[in-house]
CSV table of N, CA, C and O in Angstrom, one decimal:
chain,number,residue,atom,x,y,z
A,251,UNK,N,-7.6,12.0,10.9
A,251,UNK,CA,-6.9,10.8,11.4
A,251,UNK,C,-6.0,11.3,12.5
A,251,UNK,O,-5.1,12.1,12.3
A,252,UNK,N,-6.0,10.6,13.7
A,252,UNK,CA,-5.3,10.8,14.8
A,252,UNK,C,-3.9,10.0,14.6
A,252,UNK,O,-4.0,9.2,13.6
A,253,UNK,N,-3.0,10.2,15.3
A,253,UNK,CA,-1.7,9.5,15.2
A,253,UNK,C,-2.0,8.1,15.6
A,253,UNK,O,-1.2,7.2,15.3
A,254,UNK,N,-2.9,7.5,16.4
A,254,UNK,CA,-3.2,6.3,16.8
A,254,UNK,C,-3.3,5.3,15.7
A,254,UNK,O,-2.8,4.1,15.6
A,255,UNK,N,-4.2,5.4,14.5
A,255,UNK,CA,-4.4,4.4,13.7
A,255,UNK,C,-3.5,4.6,12.6
A,255,UNK,O,-3.5,4.0,11.4
A,256,UNK,N,-2.4,5.4,12.6
A,256,UNK,CA,-1.5,5.7,11.6
A,256,UNK,C,-0.6,4.4,11.3
A,256,UNK,O,-0.2,3.8,12.3
A,257,UNK,N,-0.4,4.0,10.1
A,257,UNK,CA,0.6,2.8,9.6
A,257,UNK,C,0.5,1.7,10.4
A,257,UNK,O,1.6,1.1,10.8
A,258,UNK,N,-0.7,1.3,10.7
A,258,UNK,CA,-1.0,0.0,11.5
A,258,UNK,C,-0.6,-1.1,10.5
A,258,UNK,O,-0.4,-2.3,11.2
A,259,UNK,N,-0.6,-1.1,9.1
A,259,UNK,CA,-0.2,-2.1,8.4
A,259,UNK,C,1.3,-1.6,8.0
A,259,UNK,O,1.7,-0.7,7.0
A,260,UNK,N,2.3,-2.3,8.8
A,260,UNK,CA,3.6,-1.9,8.6
A,260,UNK,C,4.4,-3.1,8.5
A,260,UNK,O,3.9,-4.3,8.4
A,261,UNK,N,6.0,-3.1,8.4
A,261,UNK,CA,6.6,-4.2,8.2
A,261,UNK,C,6.3,-5.3,9.1
A,261,UNK,O,6.3,-6.5,8.9
A,262,UNK,N,6.1,-5.0,10.6
A,262,UNK,CA,6.0,-6.0,11.4
A,262,UNK,C,4.7,-6.8,11.2
A,262,UNK,O,4.7,-8.1,11.3
A,263,UNK,N,3.7,-6.1,10.9
A,263,UNK,CA,2.3,-6.6,10.5
A,263,UNK,C,2.4,-7.5,9.3
A,263,UNK,O,1.9,-8.8,9.2
A,264,UNK,N,3.2,-7.1,8.0
A,264,UNK,CA,3.2,-7.7,7.0
A,264,UNK,C,4.1,-9.2,7.2
A,264,UNK,O,3.6,-10.1,6.8
A,265,UNK,N,5.0,-9.2,8.1
A,265,UNK,CA,5.8,-10.3,8.5
A,265,UNK,C,4.9,-11.4,9.2
A,265,UNK,O,5.2,-12.5,8.9
A,266,UNK,N,3.9,-11.1,9.9
A,266,UNK,CA,2.8,-12.0,10.4
A,266,UNK,C,2.1,-12.6,9.3
A,266,UNK,O,1.4,-13.7,9.4
A,267,UNK,N,1.8,-12.2,8.1
A,267,UNK,CA,1.0,-12.5,7.0
A,267,UNK,C,1.8,-13.9,6.2
A,267,UNK,O,3.0,-14.0,6.2
A,268,UNK,N,0.8,-14.7,5.7
A,268,UNK,CA,1.7,-15.9,5.0
A,268,UNK,C,2.1,-15.3,3.7
A,268,UNK,O,1.6,-14.3,3.1
A,269,UNK,N,3.2,-15.8,3.3
A,269,UNK,CA,3.8,-15.5,1.9
A,269,UNK,C,2.8,-15.4,0.9
A,269,UNK,O,1.9,-16.1,0.8
A,270,UNK,N,2.9,-14.4,-0.1
A,270,UNK,CA,1.9,-14.3,-1.1
A,270,UNK,C,0.4,-13.9,-0.7
A,270,UNK,O,-0.5,-13.9,-1.4
A,271,UNK,N,0.2,-13.2,0.5
A,271,UNK,CA,-0.9,-12.6,0.9
A,271,UNK,C,-1.3,-11.5,0.1
A,271,UNK,O,-0.4,-10.9,-0.8
A,272,UNK,N,-2.6,-11.0,0.0
A,272,UNK,CA,-3.0,-9.9,-0.7
A,272,UNK,C,-3.6,-8.9,0.2
A,272,UNK,O,-4.4,-9.3,1.1
A,273,UNK,N,-3.4,-7.7,0.0
A,273,UNK,CA,-3.7,-6.6,0.9
A,273,UNK,C,-4.9,-5.8,0.3
A,273,UNK,O,-4.5,-5.4,-0.9
A,274,UNK,N,-5.9,-5.5,0.6
A,274,UNK,CA,-6.9,-4.6,0.2
A,274,UNK,C,-7.2,-3.4,1.2
A,274,UNK,O,-7.5,-3.7,2.3
A,275,UNK,N,-7.0,-2.3,0.8
A,275,UNK,CA,-7.3,-1.2,1.5
A,275,UNK,C,-8.1,-0.2,1.0
A,275,UNK,O,-8.0,0.5,0.0
A,276,UNK,N,-9.4,-0.2,1.6
A,276,UNK,CA,-10.4,0.8,1.2
A,276,UNK,C,-11.0,1.6,2.4
A,276,UNK,O,-11.9,2.4,2.4
A,277,UNK,N,-10.0,1.7,3.4
A,277,UNK,CA,-10.3,2.5,4.6
A,277,UNK,C,-9.7,3.8,4.4
A,277,UNK,O,-10.1,4.5,3.6
A,278,UNK,N,-8.5,4.2,5.1
A,278,UNK,CA,-8.0,5.3,5.0
A,278,UNK,C,-6.3,5.1,4.6
A,278,UNK,O,-5.9,4.2,4.9
A,279,UNK,N,-5.8,6.0,3.8
A,279,UNK,CA,-4.4,5.8,3.4
A,279,UNK,C,-3.6,5.7,4.6
A,279,UNK,O,-2.4,5.1,4.6
A,280,UNK,N,-3.8,6.4,5.6
A,280,UNK,CA,-2.8,6.6,6.9
A,280,UNK,C,-2.7,5.3,7.5
A,280,UNK,O,-1.7,5.3,8.2
A,281,UNK,N,-3.5,4.3,7.3
A,281,UNK,CA,-3.2,3.1,8.1
A,281,UNK,C,-2.2,2.3,7.4
A,281,UNK,O,-1.6,1.2,8.0
A,282,UNK,N,-1.5,2.6,6.2
A,282,UNK,CA,-0.7,2.0,5.5
A,282,UNK,C,0.7,2.6,5.6
A,282,UNK,O,0.8,3.9,5.4
A,283,UNK,N,1.7,2.0,6.0
A,283,UNK,CA,3.1,2.4,5.8
A,283,UNK,C,3.6,2.1,4.4
A,283,UNK,O,3.8,1.0,4.1
A,284,UNK,N,3.7,3.1,3.6
A,284,UNK,CA,3.9,3.0,2.2
A,284,UNK,C,5.2,2.5,1.9
A,284,UNK,O,5.3,1.4,1.0
A,285,UNK,N,6.4,2.6,2.7
A,285,UNK,CA,7.6,2.0,2.5
A,285,UNK,C,7.5,0.6,3.0
A,285,UNK,O,8.1,-0.3,1.9
A,286,UNK,N,6.9,0.3,3.8
A,286,UNK,CA,6.6,-1.2,4.2
A,286,UNK,C,5.9,-2.0,3.1
A,286,UNK,O,6.2,-3.0,2.7
A,287,UNK,N,4.8,-1.3,2.5
A,287,UNK,CA,4.1,-1.9,1.4
A,287,UNK,C,5.0,-2.1,0.2
A,287,UNK,O,4.6,-3.2,-0.3
A,288,UNK,N,5.6,-1.1,-0.2
A,288,UNK,CA,6.5,-1.4,-1.4
A,288,UNK,C,7.4,-2.3,-1.1
A,288,UNK,O,7.7,-3.3,-2.0
A,289,UNK,N,8.2,-2.5,0.0
A,289,UNK,CA,9.0,-3.6,0.3
A,289,UNK,C,8.4,-5.0,0.1
A,289,UNK,O,8.8,-5.7,-0.2
A,290,UNK,N,7.3,-5.1,0.9
A,290,UNK,CA,6.6,-6.3,1.0
A,290,UNK,C,6.0,-6.8,-0.5
A,290,UNK,O,6.1,-8.0,-0.9
A,291,UNK,N,5.7,-5.7,-1.2
A,291,UNK,CA,5.3,-6.2,-2.7
A,291,UNK,C,6.3,-6.5,-3.6
A,291,UNK,O,6.4,-7.4,-4.4
A,292,UNK,N,7.5,-5.8,-3.5
A,292,UNK,CA,8.7,-6.1,-4.3
A,292,UNK,C,9.4,-7.5,-3.9
A,292,UNK,O,9.9,-8.2,-4.8
A,293,UNK,N,9.2,-7.7,-2.7
A,293,UNK,CA,10.0,-9.0,-2.1
A,293,UNK,C,9.0,-10.1,-2.4
A,293,UNK,O,9.5,-11.4,-2.3
A,294,UNK,N,7.8,-10.0,-2.5
A,294,UNK,CA,6.6,-11.2,-2.8
A,294,UNK,C,6.0,-11.7,-1.5
A,294,UNK,O,5.3,-12.6,-1.6
A,295,UNK,N,6.4,-10.8,-0.5
A,295,UNK,CA,5.8,-11.3,0.8
A,295,UNK,C,4.4,-11.1,0.5
A,295,UNK,O,3.4,-11.8,0.9
A,296,UNK,N,3.7,-9.7,-0.1
A,296,UNK,CA,2.6,-9.7,-0.7
A,296,UNK,C,2.5,-9.8,-2.1
A,296,UNK,O,3.5,-9.6,-2.9
A,297,UNK,N,1.5,-10.8,-2.6
A,297,UNK,CA,1.5,-11.0,-4.0
A,297,UNK,C,0.8,-9.8,-4.7
A,297,UNK,O,1.4,-9.5,-5.7
A,298,UNK,N,0.0,-9.1,-4.0
A,298,UNK,CA,-0.6,-8.0,-4.7
A,298,UNK,C,-1.3,-7.0,-3.5
A,298,UNK,O,-1.5,-7.4,-2.5
A,299,UNK,N,-1.6,-5.8,-4.0
A,299,UNK,CA,-2.4,-4.8,-3.1
A,299,UNK,C,-3.5,-4.2,-3.8
A,299,UNK,O,-3.3,-3.7,-5.1
A,300,UNK,N,-4.9,-4.1,-3.5
A,300,UNK,CA,-5.9,-3.3,-3.8
A,300,UNK,C,-5.8,-2.0,-3.1
A,300,UNK,O,-6.2,-2.2,-2.0
A,301,UNK,N,-5.9,-1.0,-3.7
A,301,UNK,CA,-5.8,0.5,-2.9
A,301,UNK,C,-6.9,1.3,-3.5
A,301,UNK,O,-6.8,1.5,-4.6
A,302,UNK,N,-7.7,1.7,-2.5
A,302,UNK,CA,-8.7,2.8,-2.8
A,302,UNK,C,-8.5,4.0,-2.0
A,302,UNK,O,-9.1,5.0,-2.2
A,303,UNK,N,-7.6,4.0,-1.1
A,303,UNK,CA,-7.3,5.1,-0.3
A,303,UNK,C,-5.8,5.2,-0.1
A,303,UNK,O,-5.1,4.1,0.1
A,304,UNK,N,-5.2,6.4,-0.2
A,304,UNK,CA,-3.8,6.6,-0.2
A,304,UNK,C,-3.4,7.7,0.6
A,304,UNK,O,-4.0,8.6,1.2
A,305,UNK,N,-2.2,7.4,1.0
A,305,UNK,CA,-1.4,8.4,1.9
A,305,UNK,C,-1.2,9.8,1.0
A,305,UNK,O,-1.0,9.5,-0.3
A,306,UNK,N,-1.3,11.0,1.4
A,306,UNK,CA,-0.9,12.0,0.7
A,306,UNK,C,-1.8,12.5,-0.5
A,306,UNK,O,-1.3,13.0,-1.5
A,307,UNK,N,-3.1,11.9,-0.7
A,307,UNK,CA,-3.8,12.0,-1.9
A,307,UNK,C,-3.9,13.6,-2.1
A,307,UNK,O,-4.0,14.3,-1.1
A,308,UNK,N,-3.9,14.1,-3.5
A,308,UNK,CA,-3.6,13.3,-4.7
A,308,UNK,C,-2.2,12.9,-5.0
A,308,UNK,O,-2.1,12.5,-6.1
A,309,UNK,N,-1.3,13.3,-4.1
A,309,UNK,CA,0.2,13.0,-4.5
A,309,UNK,C,0.4,11.6,-3.9
A,309,UNK,O,1.1,11.5,-3.1
A,310,UNK,N,0.1,10.6,-4.6
A,310,UNK,CA,0.3,9.2,-4.5
A,310,UNK,C,1.8,8.9,-4.7
A,310,UNK,O,2.4,9.2,-5.6
A,311,UNK,N,2.2,7.9,-3.9
A,311,UNK,CA,3.7,7.5,-3.7
A,311,UNK,C,3.9,6.8,-5.2
A,311,UNK,O,3.1,6.0,-5.6
A,312,UNK,N,4.8,7.5,-5.9
A,312,UNK,CA,5.0,7.1,-7.4
A,312,UNK,C,5.7,5.4,-7.4
A,312,UNK,O,5.1,4.8,-8.5
A,313,UNK,N,6.3,5.0,-6.2
A,313,UNK,CA,6.3,3.6,-6.3
A,313,UNK,C,5.4,2.8,-6.4
A,313,UNK,O,5.4,1.6,-7.0
A,314,UNK,N,4.1,3.1,-5.8
A,314,UNK,CA,3.0,2.3,-5.8
A,314,UNK,C,2.4,2.2,-7.1
A,314,UNK,O,1.9,1.2,-7.6
A,315,UNK,N,2.4,3.4,-7.8
A,315,UNK,CA,1.8,3.6,-9.1
A,315,UNK,C,2.7,2.7,-10.2
A,315,UNK,O,1.9,2.0,-11.3
A,316,UNK,N,4.0,2.7,-10.0
A,316,UNK,CA,4.9,2.0,-10.9
A,316,UNK,C,4.7,0.4,-10.9
A,316,UNK,O,5.1,-0.3,-11.8
A,317,UNK,N,4.5,-0.3,-9.5
A,317,UNK,CA,4.4,-1.6,-9.5
A,317,UNK,C,3.3,-2.3,-10.3
A,317,UNK,O,2.2,-1.8,-10.2
A,318,UNK,N,3.6,-3.4,-10.9
A,318,UNK,CA,2.7,-4.1,-11.7
A,318,UNK,C,1.7,-4.9,-10.6
A,318,UNK,O,0.5,-5.2,-11.2
A,319,UNK,N,2.0,-5.2,-9.4
A,319,UNK,CA,1.1,-5.7,-8.6
A,319,UNK,C,0.3,-5.0,-7.6
A,319,UNK,O,0.0,-5.4,-6.5
A,320,UNK,N,0.1,-3.7,-8.1
A,320,UNK,CA,-0.8,-3.0,-7.3
A,320,UNK,C,-2.1,-2.6,-8.2
A,320,UNK,O,-1.8,-2.5,-9.5
A,321,UNK,N,-3.3,-2.5,-7.7
A,321,UNK,CA,-4.4,-2.4,-8.3
A,321,UNK,C,-5.0,-1.1,-7.5
A,321,UNK,O,-5.5,-1.1,-6.5
A,322,UNK,N,-5.0,0.0,-8.4
A,322,UNK,CA,-5.4,1.4,-7.6
A,322,UNK,C,-6.8,1.9,-8.3
A,322,UNK,O,-6.8,1.8,-9.5
A,323,UNK,N,-7.6,2.3,-7.5
A,323,UNK,CA,-8.7,3.0,-8.0
A,323,UNK,C,-8.6,4.6,-8.2
A,323,UNK,O,-8.0,5.2,-7.4
A,324,UNK,N,-8.7,4.7,-9.4
A,324,UNK,CA,-8.6,6.3,-9.8
A,324,UNK,C,-7.3,6.6,-10.1
A,324,UNK,O,-7.1,8.0,-10.4
A,325,UNK,N,-6.2,5.8,-10.0
A,325,UNK,CA,-4.8,6.3,-10.4
A,325,UNK,C,-4.4,5.5,-11.5
A,325,UNK,O,-4.4,4.3,-11.4
A,326,UNK,N,-4.0,6.1,-12.5
A,326,UNK,CA,-3.5,5.4,-13.8
A,326,UNK,C,-2.1,4.8,-13.5
A,326,UNK,O,-1.3,5.3,-12.7
A,327,UNK,N,-1.8,3.9,-14.3
A,327,UNK,CA,-0.5,3.1,-14.1
A,327,UNK,C,0.6,4.1,-14.7
A,327,UNK,O,0.4,4.9,-15.5
A,328,UNK,N,1.7,4.2,-14.0
A,328,UNK,CA,2.8,5.0,-14.5
A,328,UNK,C,3.5,4.7,-15.7
A,328,UNK,O,3.4,3.3,-15.9
A,329,UNK,N,3.9,5.5,-16.5
A,329,UNK,CA,4.5,5.0,-17.9
A,329,UNK,C,5.9,5.4,-17.7
A,329,UNK,O,6.7,6.1,-17.2
């Protein structure tokens, strides 16, 4: 992944979405800004996120695992 497509889904882009939107990422983890995603999910800007590709796999951001409104492929829910 080059620097160009990194974090294209960031706080600025989430702000353009309607409240309650759903994000599905089956591309590359690097296109997601994890901090902005967590903030959008916690605030309700995003209703949910379906994630099949993560930043820093296999060390997935624990905040994403802990949220009830994330649906992750291959990553069990945190306890």
